[in-house]
Amino acid sequence: MAKTEQSISFFERFKMDILAQKKTITLRDASESHFKVGQVLNVMALETGKHFCDIKVERTTNIAFDALTYRHAKQENMTLNQLKSLIQDIYPGIRTLFMIEFSLIGSS
């Protein structure tokens, strides 16, 4: 699979969950709604900028914050309360999110 110049960052604390394939989605705001199905992304640790794996975008959808469920939380490898709290910390007051479902295709 060809690498792309596109990258996405995750907090370092999610690295092990991504590599263990326990975290299979990410919820972002509209500024990161440009990713497309089939795209291969270089994954970087937000804090260090260090590449730690590549992922393939499997699906993208919009979802209302109020429509988040236990299933979304499980895909993020956390409880629903933890997920909603984290989203509000990162994106205070957000109503609509961009969900990126992904699969791990390689790690460094």
mmCIF file of C-alpha atoms in Angstrom:
data_model
loop_
_atom_site.group_PDB
_atom_site.id
_atom_site.type_symbol
_atom_site.label_atom_id
_atom_site.label_comp_id
_atom_site.label_asym_id
_atom_site.label_seq_id
_atom_site.Cartn_x
_atom_site.Cartn_y
_atom_site.Cartn_z
ATOM 1 C CA MET A 1 0.000 0.000 0.000
ATOM 2 C CA ALA A 2 1.455 3.362 -0.935
ATOM 3 C CA LYS A 3 2.119 5.866 1.788
ATOM 4 C CA THR A 4 0.612 9.301 1.571
ATOM 5 C CA GLU A 5 1.735 12.647 2.817
ATOM 6 C CA GLN A 6 -1.449 12.934 4.871
ATOM 7 C CA SER A 7 -1.078 12.575 8.601
ATOM 8 C CA ILE A 8 -3.245 12.600 11.686
ATOM 9 C CA SER A 9 -2.229 13.127 15.300
ATOM 10 C CA PHE A 10 -3.397 11.354 18.421
ATOM 11 C CA PHE A 11 -2.586 12.008 22.055
ATOM 12 C CA GLU A 12 0.304 9.785 23.142
ATOM 13 C CA ARG A 13 -1.969 8.089 25.693
ATOM 14 C CA PHE A 14 -3.932 6.474 22.828
ATOM 15 C CA LYS A 15 -0.871 4.931 21.153
ATOM 16 C CA MET A 16 -1.100 1.503 22.808
ATOM 17 C CA ASP A 17 -4.866 1.246 22.202
ATOM 18 C CA ILE A 18 -4.374 2.047 18.506
ATOM 19 C CA LEU A 19 -1.508 -0.437 18.155
ATOM 20 C CA ALA A 20 -3.551 -3.118 19.980
ATOM 21 C CA GLN A 21 -6.496 -2.314 17.669
ATOM 22 C CA LYS A 22 -8.708 -1.506 20.670
ATOM 23 C CA LYS A 23 -9.265 2.057 19.416
ATOM 24 C CA THR A 24 -10.807 1.883 15.945
ATOM 25 C CA ILE A 25 -12.459 5.299 15.572
ATOM 26 C CA THR A 26 -11.620 8.887 16.235
ATOM 27 C CA LEU A 27 -14.061 11.752 16.642
ATOM 28 C CA ARG A 28 -12.913 15.112 15.297
ATOM 29 C CA ASP A 29 -14.286 18.548 14.524
ATOM 30 C CA ALA A 30 -14.985 19.939 11.054
ATOM 31 C CA SER A 31 -11.361 21.032 10.595
ATOM 32 C CA GLU A 32 -10.471 17.344 10.168
ATOM 33 C CA SER A 33 -13.427 16.339 7.990
ATOM 34 C CA HIS A 34 -11.322 16.151 4.815
ATOM 35 C CA PHE A 35 -10.126 12.559 5.235
ATOM 36 C CA LYS A 36 -11.478 10.120 2.632
ATOM 37 C CA VAL A 37 -12.318 6.416 2.642
ATOM 38 C CA GLY A 38 -9.332 4.357 1.473
ATOM 39 C CA GLN A 39 -6.802 7.008 2.421
ATOM 40 C CA VAL A 40 -3.668 5.833 4.247
ATOM 41 C CA LEU A 41 -2.596 8.195 7.027
ATOM 42 C CA ASN A 42 0.674 8.554 8.880
ATOM 43 C CA VAL A 43 -0.156 8.556 12.588
ATOM 44 C CA MET A 44 1.844 10.894 14.796
ATOM 45 C CA ALA A 45 1.944 11.400 18.553
ATOM 46 C CA LEU A 46 0.560 14.885 19.188
ATOM 47 C CA GLU A 47 3.002 15.668 21.977
ATOM 48 C CA THR A 48 6.191 14.582 20.164
ATOM 49 C CA GLY A 49 5.346 14.571 16.456
ATOM 50 C CA LYS A 50 6.830 11.064 16.283
ATOM 51 C CA HIS A 51 5.327 8.640 13.743
ATOM 52 C CA PHE A 52 4.146 5.386 15.338
ATOM 53 C CA CYS A 53 1.910 3.683 12.768
ATOM 54 C CA ASP A 54 -0.161 3.960 9.610
ATOM 55 C CA ILE A 55 -3.925 3.591 9.437
ATOM 56 C CA LYS A 56 -6.411 3.194 6.605
ATOM 57 C CA VAL A 57 -9.634 5.198 6.656
ATOM 58 C CA GLU A 58 -12.465 2.665 6.410
ATOM 59 C CA ARG A 59 -15.495 4.938 6.831
ATOM 60 C CA THR A 60 -16.341 8.557 7.586
ATOM 61 C CA THR A 61 -19.616 9.915 8.925
ATOM 62 C CA ASN A 62 -21.013 12.902 10.751
ATOM 63 C CA ILE A 63 -22.525 12.249 14.162
ATOM 64 C CA ALA A 64 -24.257 14.495 16.659
ATOM 65 C CA PHE A 65 -22.607 14.698 20.068
ATOM 66 C CA ASP A 66 -25.947 13.758 21.662
ATOM 67 C CA ALA A 67 -26.152 10.623 19.469
ATOM 68 C CA LEU A 68 -22.947 9.079 20.837
ATOM 69 C CA THR A 69 -23.564 5.623 22.282
ATOM 70 C CA TYR A 70 -21.846 2.886 24.227
ATOM 71 C CA ARG A 71 -20.788 1.401 20.849
ATOM 72 C CA HIS A 72 -18.821 4.558 19.987
ATOM 73 C CA ALA A 73 -17.245 4.561 23.442
ATOM 74 C CA LYS A 74 -16.220 0.915 23.018
ATOM 75 C CA GLN A 75 -14.615 1.736 19.652
ATOM 76 C CA GLU A 76 -12.669 4.472 21.474
ATOM 77 C CA ASN A 77 -11.778 1.955 24.238
ATOM 78 C CA MET A 78 -13.384 3.996 27.029
ATOM 79 C CA THR A 79 -16.708 4.452 28.808
ATOM 80 C CA LEU A 80 -19.401 6.695 27.337
ATOM 81 C CA ASN A 81 -18.981 9.187 30.197
ATOM 82 C CA GLN A 82 -15.204 9.282 29.626
ATOM 83 C CA LEU A 83 -15.716 9.784 25.893
ATOM 84 C CA LYS A 84 -18.199 12.629 26.276
ATOM 85 C CA SER A 85 -16.045 14.313 28.898
ATOM 86 C CA LEU A 86 -12.926 14.066 26.733
ATOM 87 C CA ILE A 87 -14.735 15.463 23.683
ATOM 88 C CA GLN A 88 -16.046 18.424 25.700
ATOM 89 C CA ASP A 89 -12.506 19.064 27.020
ATOM 90 C CA ILE A 90 -11.076 19.103 23.485
ATOM 91 C CA TYR A 91 -14.032 20.704 21.662
ATOM 92 C CA PRO A 92 -16.076 22.681 24.235
ATOM 93 C CA GLY A 93 -19.716 23.037 23.191
ATOM 94 C CA ILE A 94 -19.380 20.995 19.988
ATOM 95 C CA ARG A 95 -22.680 19.653 18.634
ATOM 96 C CA THR A 96 -21.596 17.747 15.492
ATOM 97 C CA LEU A 97 -18.544 15.528 15.165
ATOM 98 C CA PHE A 98 -16.770 13.888 12.260
ATOM 99 C CA MET A 99 -16.209 10.174 12.919
ATOM 100 C CA ILE A 100 -13.317 8.406 11.212
ATOM 101 C CA GLU A 101 -13.357 4.622 11.399
ATOM 102 C CA PHE A 102 -9.932 3.157 10.707
ATOM 103 C CA SER A 103 -7.857 -0.015 10.625
ATOM 104 C CA LEU A 104 -4.217 -0.422 11.564
ATOM 105 C CA ILE A 105 -2.038 -1.292 8.585
ATOM 106 C CA GLY A 106 1.462 -0.963 10.009
ATOM 107 C CA SER A 107 3.477 0.233 12.966
ATOM 108 C CA SER A 108 6.981 1.598 13.338
#
